[in-house]
Amino acid sequence: MMNPPKIVLRAPTPALLEQLAQLLGTKGFTTDTNVMQPWLSDWRGKYHGRAAAMLSPASTGEVAQLVKLANEACVALVPQGGNSGMVGGATPDHSGHQLLLSLRRMNQIRRIDVAARSVVAEGGVILENLHNAVALHGLRFPLTLGGKGSATVGGLVSTNAGGTQVLRHGTMRALLEGVEAVLPDGSIFDGLAALKKDNRGYDLKHLLCGAEGSLGIVTAARLTLVPAIVHRITAWAGVDSPDAALALLRRLDAGFGREVEGFELIPQSCVEAVVAHIPGTRAPLPAHRGWHVLMEFAAADSARTQDLVTLAAAAHDDGLLTDMCLAKSEAEADAWWRIRDSISEAERASGPAIQHDISVPVDAMPQFIAANPERLSAVFPGARAISFGHLGDGNVHHHVQPPTDVDGKDWIAKHGEAVSALVYAHVIALGGSLSAEHGIGQMKRALLERFSDPARLGVLRGVKAGLDPTGIFNPGKLVP
Amino acid sequence: MMNPPKIVLRAPTPALLEQLAQLLGTKGFTTDTNVMQPWLSDWRGKYHGRAAAMLSPASTGEVAQLVKLANEACVALVPQGGNSGMVGGATPDHSGHQLLLSLRRMNQIRRIDVAARSVVAEGGVILENLHNAVALHGLRFPLTLGGKGSATVGGLVSTNAGGTQVLRHGTMRALLEGVEAVLPDGSIFDGLAALKKDNRGYDLKHLLCGAEGSLGIVTAARLTLVPAIVHRITAWAGVDSPDAALALLRRLDAGFGREVEGFELIPQSCVEAVVAHIPGTRAPLPAHRGWHVLMEFAAADSARTQDLVTLAAAAHDDGLLTDMCLAKSEAEADAWWRIRDSISEAERASGPAIQHDISVPVDAMPQFIAANPERLSAVFPGARAISFGHLGDGNVHHHVQPPTDVDGKDWIAKHGEAVSALVYAHVIALGGSLSAEHGIGQMKRALLERFSDPARLGVLRGVKAGLDPTGIFNPGKLVP
C-alpha cells in the first residue's frame, strides 16, 4: 500500500491570505487573535494551537474555492465544528501556519422531508437545533450526547458520533443517508440524494464518517429521522453481575427488540459516589446491590409497561435481576438519567482518574469488566478500576483511580501511561478497540500506531495518500 | 487526488507458477484449461476470458501468501466466488496473463453465535448453505436472491448484494458486522470481532463492501442474523398508479414499520405477460388494474393479519388501493412470488429487451416511471418501457422493448446504446444511480466514467491508487 508522499506544508503567503479575505468577506475571514482565541484550544483545555487565519465560509461553493487555493499553496486546513471533541481533533498545531476552517456559519437546515423521514442539514448545524427543528414535525433525530448544545452535524459525521441511543439506532454512520463534501482538490461530491441502493463502487459517505476531517470537509448531510417517542418507559434494576446484566439484555432484545433504547450498566460504587457528591440525588433502589442497570424503552403504547413487568418477573425467577422499579414520572426518569450522567463529575470530586473509552465484543464485556481490576492491581497494587456505561454496545468507560494512600496526580503522572497500556493490551487481546466513541485525533495517534497491525495502518495511510496526496486536510490527526 | 500509477502488469513466469503450485497443492492449483473452462465465462455467457492458472486456496494464510507472490511479480488476480454476477466482474481478460483466484474451497462456517445473532462464514460459503445452517438454530440470514444456489459470501460482500428483502433489512452492507480480508500487499486485515462501536478511522469493512475485489480479497465475514419468521403475511393489491403505491407504502411504514419485508410494484402488462407465457400462473385479482403490488410482512403474530385488513380498508377509502387479497396458504404466497420472479422470463418469451438496473430517490420513483416512457417514445417512436420491482428501495428494473413492427434484435443493435444513454441521463438528472444492485464490473465501467462527476471518479481512482498501487486486484473492473 502507498505511503503518503513527503510533502512539506507551507505557511500561507500574504497574497494567499488576501485572496482568502476577498473570497470570504469580513464575516468569513479573520486573523484577529482575540476573535480566534476561543477556537484555538479544545473545550477541555487539553490542547492548544495557533492559526494563520480563521476561515468561516458561508456556502459549499466558498468551501470548494478556499480548499482549491489552500491545496495549490500546500497550506494545511483544520476543520472545526462545535469544538467539543474529546481527542484534540479540531485544534491546530503550534506552527501558526495552519488555517482554521470553521463550518459554524453553514448552519442551514436545507430540507425536512416528513414523508421520507429525513433531513438535510449543513455541516455547521448544532445538534440541539436539529433536534428542535425536526420535533416541530413530530419527528426525532435519534442521536444525542452531552455536547448537543455545541456539537455540529459536520463534526458528528466526521467523528462517527455515538451517544446514549446507539443500542437501538446505531452510531452516526447508521443514520447517515448521504453527504455533500469538499474533497482535498476542491471538487464537490454531491451525495445528498437518498438512494437506498447504489452500487457504484467505494462508498464515500462511509469513508468520510469517522475520518476526522482528514479526507473531506462535510458541508451537509442527509440524516435519518424516526417518529417522536410515543411512550417512554424508564426502569432501574439491580443485578448480581455484568454477566447477569448481559443475559437480561438478551432477554429484553427478544421481548422488546428495537424498543430497547438505553441499557446502562452502573456499579454500586458509582451510585454511592453520585449520592455522596451530587446534591439532590438518591439511589432508586434501597438496598445495596453489586450492579445496577438503567433501562429505557421507546414503546409503541402504554400497555408495554405491563409486558415489561411480566418479563422482569420471569427474569427475576431465573436469577437475572434482583429487583426492579419503574419511573413513575418524567421527572423521576430524568433524575435517574442524572445519576448516570453525573458519574464522571462525582468521580472527579473524589480525585483524579485515568479514563479510557474502549469497546470489546458485547459478549466479552462481562469478562473484561470482571478480569481487568485484578490484572491492574497485580501490577499496580491498590489501583481501583471502575467500568460503567453502554453494556449493550460493548462500550464501557473504564476509569482507573490511584491507590487511596498516595498523591493521585503524582501517581498518574508516574504510572498513567503504563496503566493505560495494560488496559489497551487487554482490550486488543479481546478483539476490541482503543477508541469506541471519541476517535483518535491528536490524543491517540501514537497509541493507534502502537496497537494496530500493519494491515490497519496500511489502509489508513494508503487511503489518506490516495485522496489527499498533498496532505492539507487536518495533518497530524488520526493517521499515524 | 492521486491517479493510479502506470504500472505494466506482467504474465506469471514459469517460476512463479511453480511456486504457486507448491504453495497450493494439487487441489488448489491448476493450469488445465478443461478444468478452468466453466469459470472463464460468466454464467450468462456474455463475458469470456483466459487465465494463466486457477488458484483455489484453502485458507486465509494461503490467500495471503499467494497475494504476496503475485504482488511482487506484478501479476493480476481476478477473485471469483459463485461466478453468478451480472456485470462480468469475475471474468478475467483475454490476455491469458491473469490468475483466476477462486474462493470456493474456503467454504467453512466458522461460528454461529446464537445469543448475539451473528455468523462468521468464509468467503466461499454458498448463500443457500448459509441459510440452511443458521435455520437449524431458529435464525435467518435475511438476504436472498435468485442466485442463492451459487452466490458466495465473498461475492455478496464484494458486490454489496441486494435482493428482495432490502426494504426491511438493507443490502449486504447493513448486515455486515465485520470482515477478514487479504490486502494487495498480502497483509491480513482481521476485522471479525463484532464491535458495535469502533472509531479508529476509515472503515475498511465499508470500503470492501461493493469494491468488486479491487481492494481486497474477502476471506471471511461476520454477518447479522435475525429470528426466523414467526408469521408470514403475503398480500396482493391493485393500485391506480405508482404514486398511489408509494402512498400505500408510507401508510404501511407507519403502521407496520419493520414488519414490511417486501413491496414489489408490477404493471398490469407484466401480469398479463406472465399469465400468457408461464404455465400454471394466474392473476391473483380478477379485474384488470393499472398496477399491482405484492407485499410481504414478517409479523410478530397472526393478529397482525387483522391489523393489515383494517389498514387496507382505510387505505381503500382514501383511494390508495382498489382491491386487496391475502394469500390463504404458503403455496398461494409462493405462487404469487413466482409471478413476480417470472416477469423477466415472460418478457423474454415475447422478444428481446434492453435492461437497466437503476435507482432513484424513493420519492422520485413514481415520477420516473410515469415520465420515462414518453421521454423514450419521443425519440424512439414505438419503443415500450416497462418498470417493475422494488419500489420501496427506489430500485426498479427498467426494460425497454423495441417497437412491435421491427426486428427486435436489429433495432436493439442499432439503438440500444442511445436508448440506454437516454434512460441513464434521466436517472442521473433525478440524482439516481446507473447501478442499483448489480455493480459496475466490466459492463458499466465506461458508463460510470461518462456519467460521473470528477469528485466521484477522483475518489474511485484515489482509493484504488492508495490501496493497490501495483494494480493487481481485478484490473479492468469497476474503476474507470
Coordinates of C-alpha atoms in Angstrom, one line a residue, chain A residues 1-3 5 71 113 115-117 159-164 166-167 171 173 183-185 187-191 193-207 209-212 214-215 250 253-254 258 359-363 390 392-395 428 430-440 448 451-456 458-469 478-479, chain B residues 1-3 5 71 113 115-117 159-164 166-167 171 173 183-185 187-191 193-207 209-212 214-215 250 253-254 258 359-363 390 392-395 428 430-440 448 451-456 458-469 478-479:
Chain A
M1 CA 0.0 0.0 0.0
M2 CA 1.0 3.5 -0.7
N3 CA 2.6 5.7 2.0
P5 CA 4.4 11.3 -0.1
N71 CA -4.3 22.9 -2.0
D113 CA -38.8 15.5 4.3
A115 CA -42.9 11.5 4.4
A116 CA -39.4 10.0 3.8
R117 CA -38.3 10.8 7.3
T159 CA -16.3 11.6 14.3
N160 CA -19.0 9.0 13.7
A161 CA -20.5 10.1 17.0
G162 CA -22.2 7.7 19.4
G163 CA -24.1 8.7 22.5
T164 CA -26.8 7.1 24.6
V166 CA -26.7 3.7 19.9
L167 CA -28.1 0.4 21.2
T171 CA -23.9 5.5 15.7
R173 CA -22.9 6.0 10.5
L183 CA -12.5 16.9 -1.3
P184 CA -8.8 17.9 -1.0
D185 CA -8.6 19.0 -4.6
S187 CA -14.1 19.2 -6.0
I188 CA -17.6 18.9 -4.6
F189 CA -19.0 15.5 -4.0
D190 CA -22.8 15.7 -4.1
G191 CA -24.1 12.6 -2.4
A193 CA -29.8 12.2 -3.0
A194 CA -31.0 9.5 -0.7
L195 CA -30.5 6.3 -2.6
K196 CA -31.4 3.1 -0.8
K197 CA -29.5 1.1 -3.4
D198 CA -26.4 2.4 -5.2
N199 CA -23.6 0.1 -6.3
R200 CA -21.2 2.5 -8.0
G201 CA -18.1 1.4 -6.1
Y202 CA -16.4 2.7 -2.9
D203 CA -18.9 4.4 -0.6
L204 CA -17.5 7.9 0.1
K205 CA -20.2 8.5 2.8
H206 CA -18.8 5.7 4.9
L207 CA -15.2 6.8 4.2
C209 CA -17.8 9.1 8.5
G210 CA -15.2 8.9 11.2
A211 CA -12.4 10.3 9.0
E212 CA -12.0 13.3 11.4
S214 CA -8.7 14.1 7.1
L215 CA -10.3 13.2 3.7
R250 CA -30.6 -10.6 25.6
D253 CA -33.8 -8.0 23.0
A254 CA -36.0 -11.0 22.4
R258 CA -36.0 -2.3 18.8
S359 CA -15.0 -1.3 23.3
V360 CA -14.9 -5.0 23.1
P361 CA -17.4 -7.5 21.5
V362 CA -20.6 -7.4 23.6
D363 CA -20.2 -10.9 24.8
H390 CA -23.2 1.2 27.4
G392 CA -25.2 -3.3 25.1
D393 CA -22.8 -1.5 22.8
G394 CA -19.8 -3.3 24.2
N395 CA -18.6 0.1 25.1
I428 CA -6.9 -5.5 21.9
L430 CA -10.2 -9.4 23.3
G431 CA -10.5 -8.1 19.7
G432 CA -11.6 -4.7 21.0
S433 CA -11.0 -1.1 20.1
L434 CA -8.9 1.6 21.9
S435 CA -11.4 4.2 20.7
A436 CA -15.0 3.3 20.9
E437 CA -16.6 6.7 20.6
H438 CA -14.2 9.6 20.8
G439 CA -11.9 8.9 17.9
I440 CA -8.2 9.3 17.5
L448 CA -3.1 3.7 17.4
F451 CA -1.6 -1.2 18.9
S452 CA -2.5 -1.6 15.2
D453 CA -1.5 -4.4 12.9
P454 CA 0.3 -3.5 9.6
A455 CA -2.9 -4.0 7.6
R456 CA -4.9 -1.4 9.6
G458 CA -1.6 0.4 5.7
V459 CA -5.3 1.1 5.0
L460 CA -5.2 4.4 6.9
R461 CA -2.0 5.6 5.2
G462 CA -3.0 4.3 1.8
V463 CA -6.4 5.9 1.7
K464 CA -5.0 9.2 3.0
A465 CA -2.2 9.2 0.4
G466 CA -4.7 8.4 -2.4
L467 CA -7.3 11.0 -1.5
D468 CA -5.2 13.8 0.0
P469 CA -1.7 13.4 -1.6
L478 CA -5.8 10.3 13.1
V479 CA -3.4 8.9 10.5
Chain B
M1 CA -6.4 13.2 -5.7
M2 CA -4.0 10.6 -6.8
N3 CA -4.2 8.8 -10.1
P5 CA 0.5 5.0 -11.3
N71 CA 2.1 -8.5 -5.9
D113 CA -23.3 -17.2 17.8
A115 CA -27.1 -15.3 21.6
A116 CA -25.5 -12.5 19.7
R117 CA -27.3 -13.5 16.5
T159 CA -20.9 -6.6 -4.7
N160 CA -22.9 -5.3 -1.8
A161 CA -25.7 -7.6 -2.9
G162 CA -29.3 -6.6 -2.6
G163 CA -32.3 -8.9 -3.3
T164 CA -35.9 -8.9 -2.3
V166 CA -33.7 -4.9 1.3
L167 CA -36.7 -2.8 2.2
T171 CA -28.3 -4.5 1.4
R173 CA -23.7 -3.5 3.8
L183 CA -5.0 -6.7 1.1
P184 CA -2.9 -6.2 -2.1
D185 CA 0.4 -6.3 -0.2
S187 CA -1.3 -8.4 4.8
I188 CA -4.3 -9.9 6.6
F189 CA -6.9 -7.5 8.0
D190 CA -8.7 -9.2 10.9
G191 CA -11.9 -7.3 11.5
A193 CA -14.6 -9.1 16.1
A194 CA -18.0 -7.7 16.2
L195 CA -17.6 -4.2 17.7
K196 CA -20.7 -2.1 17.8
K197 CA -18.6 1.0 18.4
D198 CA -15.1 1.4 16.9
N199 CA -13.8 4.8 15.9
R200 CA -10.3 4.0 14.7
G201 CA -10.5 5.9 11.4
Y202 CA -11.5 4.7 7.9
D203 CA -13.9 1.7 8.0
L204 CA -12.3 -1.0 5.8
K205 CA -15.4 -3.1 6.0
H206 CA -17.5 -0.5 4.2
L207 CA -14.7 0.1 1.7
C209 CA -18.3 -3.9 0.6
G210 CA -19.1 -3.2 -3.1
A211 CA -15.4 -2.9 -4.1
E212 CA -15.8 -5.8 -6.5
S214 CA -10.5 -4.3 -6.4
L215 CA -9.2 -3.5 -3.0
R250 CA -45.8 5.1 3.5
D253 CA -44.4 2.0 7.1
A254 CA -46.3 4.0 9.8
R258 CA -40.0 -3.1 10.2
S359 CA -32.3 3.5 -8.7
V360 CA -33.6 7.0 -7.9
P361 CA -34.6 8.5 -4.6
V362 CA -37.8 6.7 -3.5
D363 CA -40.0 9.7 -3.8
H390 CA -38.5 -2.8 -5.5
G392 CA -39.7 0.9 -1.7
D393 CA -35.9 0.7 -2.4
G394 CA -36.2 3.3 -5.2
N395 CA -34.9 0.5 -7.4
I428 CA -28.7 10.9 -13.2
L430 CA -33.1 12.7 -10.7
G431 CA -30.0 12.1 -8.5
G432 CA -30.1 8.4 -9.2
S433 CA -27.6 5.6 -9.8
L434 CA -26.9 3.8 -13.0
S435 CA -26.2 0.7 -10.9
A436 CA -28.6 -0.1 -8.1
E437 CA -27.8 -3.7 -7.4
H438 CA -25.5 -5.3 -10.0
G439 CA -22.4 -3.2 -9.7
I440 CA -20.1 -1.9 -12.4
L448 CA -19.6 5.1 -15.0
F451 CA -22.0 9.8 -16.1
S452 CA -19.9 10.5 -13.0
D453 CA -18.7 13.9 -11.8
P454 CA -14.9 14.5 -11.2
A455 CA -15.3 14.1 -7.4
R456 CA -16.7 10.6 -7.7
G458 CA -11.4 11.0 -8.2
V459 CA -12.4 9.0 -5.1
L460 CA -12.5 5.8 -7.1
R461 CA -9.1 6.3 -8.6
G462 CA -7.5 7.8 -5.5
V463 CA -8.6 5.0 -3.2
K464 CA -7.5 2.4 -5.7
A465 CA -4.1 4.0 -6.2
G466 CA -3.6 4.3 -2.4
L467 CA -4.5 0.7 -1.5
D468 CA -3.5 -1.2 -4.6
P469 CA -0.6 0.9 -6.2
L478 CA -15.1 -1.0 -11.6
V479 CA -12.5 1.8 -11.6

